[in-house]
């Protein structure tokens, strides 16, 4: 079955098309709001809508519902779902219609229900329910078995996933995990992953020219860094480190843990306020805080590292 197409402006009596422009339903991660604030794109690229079955306009609610498998597409960003609901608002005075565009309403929010799949040329995510804010260019997803993938890393979460395509930032809320393609795993109550920008990747490629093939994983990765808050856990082949907060740096393959840090290897355990975990060597370095000394439990029969 072919998709029906709706694009540019929307008029209730004569469907000519849609221009999508949204305001955010939910606030971004408060811990790093400054990193994820997006410019207003309410009158930027047109969003095209496609659907297979019905298009239902609700005058009272000012919504348009697309059923039977629907798609919203803006630039290289696409949202697929069983059903899409677009929320309408009057166009601002400065954006009123011209001779070539007779619509006087615009969409400010797109809500997705069932088998939600968001993707662009690099990243993609899955969930049961999604909300696309076109003003800010932000996608929120909830549901079972949520996941967000980017080249060489995977983010999963229990409660909510936020995606900011223009800054390449993803945030997982509730039992969140970042897994890298080379086997590294960081978990926390909240995880925030930053991908490398195109400029950063180009700089990395230039700086690594002539280096051995052993560095190819670092060169090809899209992950720059990942922050964790609450019950942070990182694991290497030899050790497990836990703490209140942490950050993983993909380039040097180091993680820094802060607050109530415990590093365990076999039956041996070291406690302190900070630790540096080296994923290359699998060894952690304990750091004392301003007033708390490093404490350790060493079992004599354990193999010395």
mmCIF file of C-alpha atoms in Angstrom:
data_model
loop_
_atom_site.group_PDB
_atom_site.id
_atom_site.type_symbol
_atom_site.label_atom_id
_atom_site.label_comp_id
_atom_site.label_asym_id
_atom_site.label_seq_id
_atom_site.Cartn_x
_atom_site.Cartn_y
_atom_site.Cartn_z
ATOM 1 C CA UNK A 1 0.000 0.000 0.000
ATOM 2 C CA UNK A 2 1.357 3.417 -0.955
ATOM 3 C CA UNK A 3 1.783 6.216 1.532
ATOM 4 C CA UNK A 4 -0.438 9.267 1.246
ATOM 5 C CA UNK A 5 1.567 12.465 1.526
ATOM 6 C CA UNK A 6 0.853 15.673 3.419
ATOM 7 C CA UNK A 7 3.337 18.531 3.335
ATOM 8 C CA UNK A 8 3.755 22.295 3.655
ATOM 9 C CA UNK A 9 0.747 24.152 5.181
ATOM 10 C CA UNK A 10 -2.460 22.724 6.658
ATOM 11 C CA UNK A 11 -5.987 23.984 6.033
ATOM 12 C CA UNK A 12 -8.848 22.100 7.768
ATOM 13 C CA UNK A 13 -11.263 22.188 4.816
ATOM 14 C CA UNK A 14 -8.831 21.561 1.994
ATOM 15 C CA UNK A 15 -5.806 19.492 2.926
ATOM 16 C CA UNK A 16 -2.841 21.016 1.147
ATOM 17 C CA UNK A 17 -0.057 20.050 3.553
ATOM 18 C CA UNK A 18 1.764 20.718 6.825
ATOM 19 C CA UNK A 19 4.550 22.792 8.210
ATOM 20 C CA UNK A 20 5.572 21.290 11.544
ATOM 21 C CA UNK A 21 6.732 23.448 14.432
ATOM 22 C CA UNK A 22 6.639 22.347 18.088
ATOM 23 C CA UNK A 23 7.200 23.439 21.657
ATOM 24 C CA UNK A 24 8.790 20.956 24.031
ATOM 25 C CA UNK A 25 6.440 18.922 26.223
ATOM 26 C CA UNK A 26 9.052 17.808 28.724
ATOM 27 C CA UNK A 27 12.184 19.581 29.986
ATOM 28 C CA UNK A 28 15.620 18.180 29.074
ATOM 29 C CA UNK A 29 17.948 16.645 31.614
ATOM 30 C CA UNK A 30 18.312 19.303 34.298
ATOM 31 C CA UNK A 31 21.818 18.184 35.163
ATOM 32 C CA UNK A 32 23.141 19.314 31.787
ATOM 33 C CA UNK A 33 20.399 21.499 30.328
ATOM 34 C CA UNK A 34 22.978 23.956 28.985
ATOM 35 C CA UNK A 35 24.543 21.209 26.885
ATOM 36 C CA UNK A 36 21.277 20.240 25.229
ATOM 37 C CA UNK A 37 19.444 23.558 24.688
ATOM 38 C CA UNK A 38 18.483 23.847 21.041
ATOM 39 C CA UNK A 39 17.806 26.950 18.908
ATOM 40 C CA UNK A 40 14.238 27.713 17.856
ATOM 41 C CA UNK A 41 13.620 25.973 14.538
ATOM 42 C CA UNK A 42 9.890 26.644 14.376
ATOM 43 C CA UNK A 43 10.092 28.133 10.911
ATOM 44 C CA UNK A 44 12.966 26.093 9.563
ATOM 45 C CA UNK A 45 12.762 22.961 7.445
ATOM 46 C CA UNK A 46 9.373 21.669 6.370
ATOM 47 C CA UNK A 47 8.225 18.379 7.902
ATOM 48 C CA UNK A 48 6.469 16.025 5.505
ATOM 49 C CA UNK A 49 3.883 13.539 6.778
ATOM 50 C CA UNK A 50 3.034 10.198 5.166
ATOM 51 C CA UNK A 51 0.359 7.649 6.115
ATOM 52 C CA UNK A 52 -1.272 4.476 4.785
ATOM 53 C CA UNK A 53 -4.879 4.521 6.032
ATOM 54 C CA UNK A 54 -6.835 7.416 7.552
ATOM 55 C CA UNK A 55 -6.230 11.107 8.129
ATOM 56 C CA UNK A 56 -8.590 12.366 10.868
ATOM 57 C CA UNK A 57 -8.926 16.064 11.658
ATOM 58 C CA UNK A 58 -10.340 17.021 15.088
ATOM 59 C CA UNK A 59 -11.432 20.663 15.009
ATOM 60 C CA UNK A 60 -12.077 20.880 18.763
ATOM 61 C CA UNK A 61 -8.723 19.463 19.801
ATOM 62 C CA UNK A 62 -6.919 21.002 16.830
ATOM 63 C CA UNK A 63 -5.212 17.731 15.958
ATOM 64 C CA UNK A 64 -4.667 15.638 12.868
ATOM 65 C CA UNK A 65 -4.296 11.856 13.321
ATOM 66 C CA UNK A 66 -2.631 9.622 10.729
ATOM 67 C CA UNK A 67 -3.186 5.859 11.014
ATOM 68 C CA UNK A 68 -2.198 2.525 9.510
ATOM 69 C CA UNK A 69 1.523 3.189 9.602
ATOM 70 C CA UNK A 70 2.653 6.809 9.440
ATOM 71 C CA UNK A 71 5.845 8.784 8.978
ATOM 72 C CA UNK A 72 7.055 12.290 9.815
ATOM 73 C CA UNK A 73 10.146 13.437 7.954
ATOM 74 C CA UNK A 74 12.160 16.622 8.394
ATOM 75 C CA UNK A 75 15.489 16.902 6.649
ATOM 76 C CA UNK A 76 17.376 13.700 7.454
ATOM 77 C CA UNK A 77 15.288 13.050 10.601
ATOM 78 C CA UNK A 78 12.464 10.485 10.305
ATOM 79 C CA UNK A 79 9.852 9.243 12.797
ATOM 80 C CA UNK A 80 7.915 6.062 11.936
ATOM 81 C CA UNK A 81 5.030 4.679 14.037
ATOM 82 C CA UNK A 82 1.708 2.862 13.819
ATOM 83 C CA UNK A 83 -0.097 6.173 14.471
ATOM 84 C CA UNK A 84 1.019 9.799 14.429
ATOM 85 C CA UNK A 85 -0.916 12.667 16.024
ATOM 86 C CA UNK A 86 -0.052 16.212 15.011
ATOM 87 C CA UNK A 87 -1.039 19.152 17.250
ATOM 88 C CA UNK A 88 -2.003 22.369 15.463
ATOM 89 C CA UNK A 89 -1.643 26.033 16.386
ATOM 90 C CA UNK A 90 -2.267 29.283 14.496
ATOM 91 C CA UNK A 91 0.724 30.565 12.610
ATOM 92 C CA UNK A 92 2.345 33.640 14.170
ATOM 93 C CA UNK A 93 1.542 36.942 12.479
ATOM 94 C CA UNK A 94 5.012 37.167 10.949
ATOM 95 C CA UNK A 95 4.522 33.783 9.263
ATOM 96 C CA UNK A 96 1.008 34.280 7.877
ATOM 97 C CA UNK A 97 0.205 32.797 4.525
ATOM 98 C CA UNK A 98 1.354 34.017 1.146
ATOM 99 C CA UNK A 99 -0.149 33.466 -2.270
ATOM 100 C CA UNK A 100 1.687 30.150 -2.605
ATOM 101 C CA UNK A 101 0.770 28.965 0.920
ATOM 102 C CA UNK A 102 -2.850 29.414 1.918
ATOM 103 C CA UNK A 103 -2.761 27.532 5.219
ATOM 104 C CA UNK A 104 -3.140 29.464 8.470
ATOM 105 C CA UNK A 105 -2.287 26.650 10.913
ATOM 106 C CA UNK A 106 0.946 24.883 11.714
ATOM 107 C CA UNK A 107 1.857 21.785 13.714
ATOM 108 C CA UNK A 108 3.838 22.373 16.888
ATOM 109 C CA UNK A 109 4.062 18.786 18.159
ATOM 110 C CA UNK A 110 4.050 15.283 16.709
ATOM 111 C CA UNK A 111 3.178 12.351 18.976
ATOM 112 C CA UNK A 112 3.932 8.773 17.915
ATOM 113 C CA UNK A 113 2.202 5.606 19.132
ATOM 114 C CA UNK A 114 3.180 1.977 18.563
ATOM 115 C CA UNK A 115 6.420 0.560 17.143
ATOM 116 C CA UNK A 116 8.104 3.960 17.237
ATOM 117 C CA UNK A 117 11.328 4.140 15.250
ATOM 118 C CA UNK A 118 13.351 7.346 14.932
ATOM 119 C CA UNK A 119 16.411 7.601 12.734
ATOM 120 C CA UNK A 120 18.672 9.830 10.698
ATOM 121 C CA UNK A 121 21.796 9.131 8.665
ATOM 122 C CA UNK A 122 23.773 8.136 11.770
ATOM 123 C CA UNK A 123 21.586 7.374 14.808
ATOM 124 C CA UNK A 124 18.367 5.476 15.467
ATOM 125 C CA UNK A 125 16.124 4.607 18.391
ATOM 126 C CA UNK A 126 13.103 2.454 19.229
ATOM 127 C CA UNK A 127 10.245 2.733 21.738
ATOM 128 C CA UNK A 128 6.496 2.361 22.194
ATOM 129 C CA UNK A 129 5.631 6.054 22.481
ATOM 130 C CA UNK A 130 7.405 9.136 21.182
ATOM 131 C CA UNK A 131 7.083 12.895 21.202
ATOM 132 C CA UNK A 132 8.793 15.064 18.581
ATOM 133 C CA UNK A 133 9.273 18.754 19.367
ATOM 134 C CA UNK A 134 10.025 20.429 16.073
ATOM 135 C CA UNK A 135 10.731 23.891 17.513
ATOM 136 C CA UNK A 136 13.648 22.435 19.453
ATOM 137 C CA UNK A 137 14.348 19.442 17.233
ATOM 138 C CA UNK A 138 14.078 17.056 20.201
ATOM 139 C CA UNK A 139 12.667 13.531 20.397
ATOM 140 C CA UNK A 140 11.460 11.863 23.624
ATOM 141 C CA UNK A 141 10.688 8.136 23.821
ATOM 142 C CA UNK A 142 9.140 5.832 26.419
ATOM 143 C CA UNK A 143 8.066 2.201 26.477
ATOM 144 C CA UNK A 144 9.410 -1.296 26.941
ATOM 145 C CA UNK A 145 12.828 -2.339 25.666
ATOM 146 C CA UNK A 146 13.757 1.208 24.669
ATOM 147 C CA UNK A 147 17.117 1.566 23.000
ATOM 148 C CA UNK A 148 19.100 4.145 21.109
ATOM 149 C CA UNK A 149 21.960 3.188 18.828
ATOM 150 C CA UNK A 150 24.778 5.113 17.251
ATOM 151 C CA UNK A 151 27.796 3.713 15.429
ATOM 152 C CA UNK A 152 29.746 1.662 17.972
ATOM 153 C CA UNK A 153 27.631 2.311 21.082
ATOM 154 C CA UNK A 154 24.181 1.472 22.452
ATOM 155 C CA UNK A 155 22.141 3.366 25.076
ATOM 156 C CA UNK A 156 19.259 1.656 26.890
ATOM 157 C CA UNK A 157 16.978 2.955 29.661
ATOM 158 C CA UNK A 158 13.871 1.949 31.585
ATOM 159 C CA UNK A 159 11.876 5.201 31.905
ATOM 160 C CA UNK A 160 12.760 7.717 29.191
ATOM 161 C CA UNK A 161 15.189 8.367 26.349
ATOM 162 C CA UNK A 162 15.833 11.896 25.075
ATOM 163 C CA UNK A 163 17.578 12.554 21.761
ATOM 164 C CA UNK A 164 18.975 15.892 20.574
ATOM 165 C CA UNK A 165 20.024 15.294 16.952
ATOM 166 C CA UNK A 166 21.615 18.682 16.324
ATOM 167 C CA UNK A 167 24.031 18.338 19.248
ATOM 168 C CA UNK A 168 24.255 14.518 19.009
ATOM 169 C CA UNK A 169 23.324 14.091 22.677
ATOM 170 C CA UNK A 170 21.234 11.220 24.070
ATOM 171 C CA UNK A 171 20.019 10.833 27.666
ATOM 172 C CA UNK A 172 18.674 7.702 29.331
ATOM 173 C CA UNK A 173 16.598 7.872 32.527
ATOM 174 C CA UNK A 174 16.164 4.911 34.873
ATOM 175 C CA UNK A 175 18.583 1.973 34.984
ATOM 176 C CA UNK A 176 20.438 3.422 32.002
ATOM 177 C CA UNK A 177 23.332 1.649 30.297
ATOM 178 C CA UNK A 178 25.902 2.608 27.682
ATOM 179 C CA UNK A 179 27.484 -0.364 25.891
ATOM 180 C CA UNK A 180 30.304 0.115 23.402
ATOM 181 C CA UNK A 181 31.033 -2.197 20.492
ATOM 182 C CA UNK A 182 34.369 -3.197 22.045
ATOM 183 C CA UNK A 183 32.733 -4.530 25.204
ATOM 184 C CA UNK A 184 32.820 -1.602 27.622
ATOM 185 C CA UNK A 185 29.756 -1.142 29.825
ATOM 186 C CA UNK A 186 28.741 1.770 32.081
ATOM 187 C CA UNK A 187 25.470 1.797 34.030
ATOM 188 C CA UNK A 188 23.783 4.476 36.180
ATOM 189 C CA UNK A 189 20.398 5.829 37.193
ATOM 190 C CA UNK A 190 20.870 8.512 34.506
ATOM 191 C CA UNK A 191 23.289 8.344 31.571
ATOM 192 C CA UNK A 192 24.080 11.169 29.161
ATOM 193 C CA UNK A 193 26.096 10.305 26.039
ATOM 194 C CA UNK A 194 27.823 12.873 23.824
ATOM 195 C CA UNK A 195 28.820 11.875 20.314
ATOM 196 C CA UNK A 196 31.710 13.385 18.401
ATOM 197 C CA UNK A 197 30.836 16.199 16.022
ATOM 198 C CA UNK A 198 31.866 15.943 12.387
ATOM 199 C CA UNK A 199 34.646 18.473 13.063
ATOM 200 C CA UNK A 200 35.953 16.424 15.998
ATOM 201 C CA UNK A 201 35.940 13.232 13.949
ATOM 202 C CA UNK A 202 37.821 14.949 11.123
ATOM 203 C CA UNK A 203 40.397 16.262 13.604
ATOM 204 C CA UNK A 204 40.803 12.781 15.099
ATOM 205 C CA UNK A 205 41.354 11.243 11.687
ATOM 206 C CA UNK A 206 43.951 13.860 10.844
ATOM 207 C CA UNK A 207 45.816 13.412 14.133
ATOM 208 C CA UNK A 208 45.845 9.620 13.830
ATOM 209 C CA UNK A 209 47.190 9.385 10.279
ATOM 210 C CA UNK A 210 50.203 7.154 10.223
ATOM 211 C CA UNK A 211 49.352 5.474 13.522
ATOM 212 C CA UNK A 212 49.070 1.694 13.744
ATOM 213 C CA UNK A 213 45.886 -0.201 12.954
ATOM 214 C CA UNK A 214 45.591 -0.944 16.667
ATOM 215 C CA UNK A 215 44.101 2.523 17.105
ATOM 216 C CA UNK A 216 41.329 1.996 14.557
ATOM 217 C CA UNK A 217 38.644 1.463 17.206
ATOM 218 C CA UNK A 218 39.386 4.814 18.771
ATOM 219 C CA UNK A 219 39.424 6.497 15.371
ATOM 220 C CA UNK A 220 36.117 5.039 14.220
ATOM 221 C CA UNK A 221 34.081 5.510 17.393
ATOM 222 C CA UNK A 222 31.360 8.153 17.448
ATOM 223 C CA UNK A 223 31.164 8.300 21.243
ATOM 224 C CA UNK A 224 33.061 11.179 22.836
ATOM 225 C CA UNK A 225 32.080 10.888 26.512
ATOM 226 C CA UNK A 226 29.309 9.604 28.755
ATOM 227 C CA UNK A 227 28.233 10.975 32.147
ATOM 228 C CA UNK A 228 26.492 8.938 34.825
ATOM 229 C CA UNK A 229 24.570 10.001 37.944
ATOM 230 C CA UNK A 230 23.468 7.686 40.728
ATOM 231 C CA UNK A 231 24.678 4.113 41.341
ATOM 232 C CA UNK A 232 27.322 4.331 38.628
ATOM 233 C CA UNK A 233 28.996 1.005 37.800
ATOM 234 C CA UNK A 234 31.899 0.380 35.400
ATOM 235 C CA UNK A 235 33.508 -2.982 34.759
ATOM 236 C CA UNK A 236 36.802 -4.054 33.242
ATOM 237 C CA UNK A 237 38.064 -7.596 32.715
ATOM 238 C CA UNK A 238 39.619 -7.546 36.196
ATOM 239 C CA UNK A 239 37.734 -5.048 38.308
ATOM 240 C CA UNK A 240 34.357 -3.532 39.125
ATOM 241 C CA UNK A 241 34.116 0.095 40.279
ATOM 242 C CA UNK A 242 31.029 1.788 41.732
ATOM 243 C CA UNK A 243 30.367 5.398 42.739
ATOM 244 C CA UNK A 244 27.831 8.195 43.000
ATOM 245 C CA UNK A 245 28.904 9.937 39.778
ATOM 246 C CA UNK A 246 31.175 9.162 36.886
ATOM 247 C CA UNK A 247 32.344 10.111 33.421
ATOM 248 C CA UNK A 248 33.749 7.849 30.709
ATOM 249 C CA UNK A 249 36.107 9.332 28.088
ATOM 250 C CA UNK A 250 36.080 7.216 24.941
ATOM 251 C CA UNK A 251 39.326 8.577 23.458
ATOM 252 C CA UNK A 252 41.745 7.652 26.285
ATOM 253 C CA UNK A 253 39.382 4.884 27.466
ATOM 254 C CA UNK A 254 39.335 6.191 31.031
ATOM 255 C CA UNK A 255 36.521 6.545 33.559
ATOM 256 C CA UNK A 256 36.582 8.798 36.607
ATOM 257 C CA UNK A 257 34.376 7.838 39.549
ATOM 258 C CA UNK A 258 33.475 10.283 42.332
ATOM 259 C CA UNK A 259 31.676 9.802 45.644
ATOM 260 C CA UNK A 260 31.537 6.643 47.772
ATOM 261 C CA UNK A 261 33.815 4.802 45.372
ATOM 262 C CA UNK A 262 34.365 1.061 45.793
ATOM 263 C CA UNK A 263 36.755 -0.869 43.556
ATOM 264 C CA UNK A 264 36.537 -4.654 43.788
ATOM 265 C CA UNK A 265 38.808 -7.308 42.328
ATOM 266 C CA UNK A 266 38.028 -10.826 43.452
ATOM 267 C CA UNK A 267 37.824 -10.640 47.252
ATOM 268 C CA UNK A 268 39.963 -7.503 47.409
ATOM 269 C CA UNK A 269 38.241 -4.142 47.836
ATOM 270 C CA UNK A 270 39.471 -0.549 48.006
ATOM 271 C CA UNK A 271 37.267 2.329 49.133
ATOM 272 C CA UNK A 272 37.742 6.052 48.618
ATOM 273 C CA UNK A 273 36.180 9.233 47.358
ATOM 274 C CA UNK A 274 37.563 9.044 43.810
ATOM 275 C CA UNK A 275 39.059 6.560 41.358
ATOM 276 C CA UNK A 276 40.417 6.485 37.822
ATOM 277 C CA UNK A 277 39.522 3.321 35.894
ATOM 278 C CA UNK A 278 41.807 2.497 32.954
ATOM 279 C CA UNK A 279 39.946 0.282 30.479
ATOM 280 C CA UNK A 280 43.116 -0.402 28.483
ATOM 281 C CA UNK A 281 44.988 -1.962 31.396
ATOM 282 C CA UNK A 282 41.964 -3.036 33.445
ATOM 283 C CA UNK A 283 43.487 -1.394 36.527
ATOM 284 C CA UNK A 284 41.907 1.247 38.777
ATOM 285 C CA UNK A 285 43.803 3.944 40.661
ATOM 286 C CA UNK A 286 42.268 5.095 43.935
ATOM 287 C CA UNK A 287 42.455 8.787 44.838
ATOM 288 C CA UNK A 288 41.937 10.226 48.297
ATOM 289 C CA UNK A 289 39.547 13.129 48.766
ATOM 290 C CA UNK A 290 40.051 16.325 50.752
ATOM 291 C CA UNK A 291 39.482 14.558 54.065
ATOM 292 C CA UNK A 292 38.748 10.885 53.356
ATOM 293 C CA UNK A 293 41.715 8.480 53.136
ATOM 294 C CA UNK A 294 41.784 5.461 50.857
ATOM 295 C CA UNK A 295 40.869 2.251 52.674
ATOM 296 C CA UNK A 296 41.410 -1.292 51.465
ATOM 297 C CA UNK A 297 40.773 -4.935 52.213
ATOM 298 C CA UNK A 298 43.470 -7.212 50.796
ATOM 299 C CA UNK A 299 43.050 -10.977 50.809
ATOM 300 C CA UNK A 300 46.531 -12.628 50.828
ATOM 301 C CA UNK A 301 45.604 -15.565 48.611
ATOM 302 C CA UNK A 302 44.260 -13.334 45.845
ATOM 303 C CA UNK A 303 46.477 -13.064 42.777
ATOM 304 C CA UNK A 304 48.533 -9.903 42.856
ATOM 305 C CA UNK A 305 48.002 -7.584 39.892
#
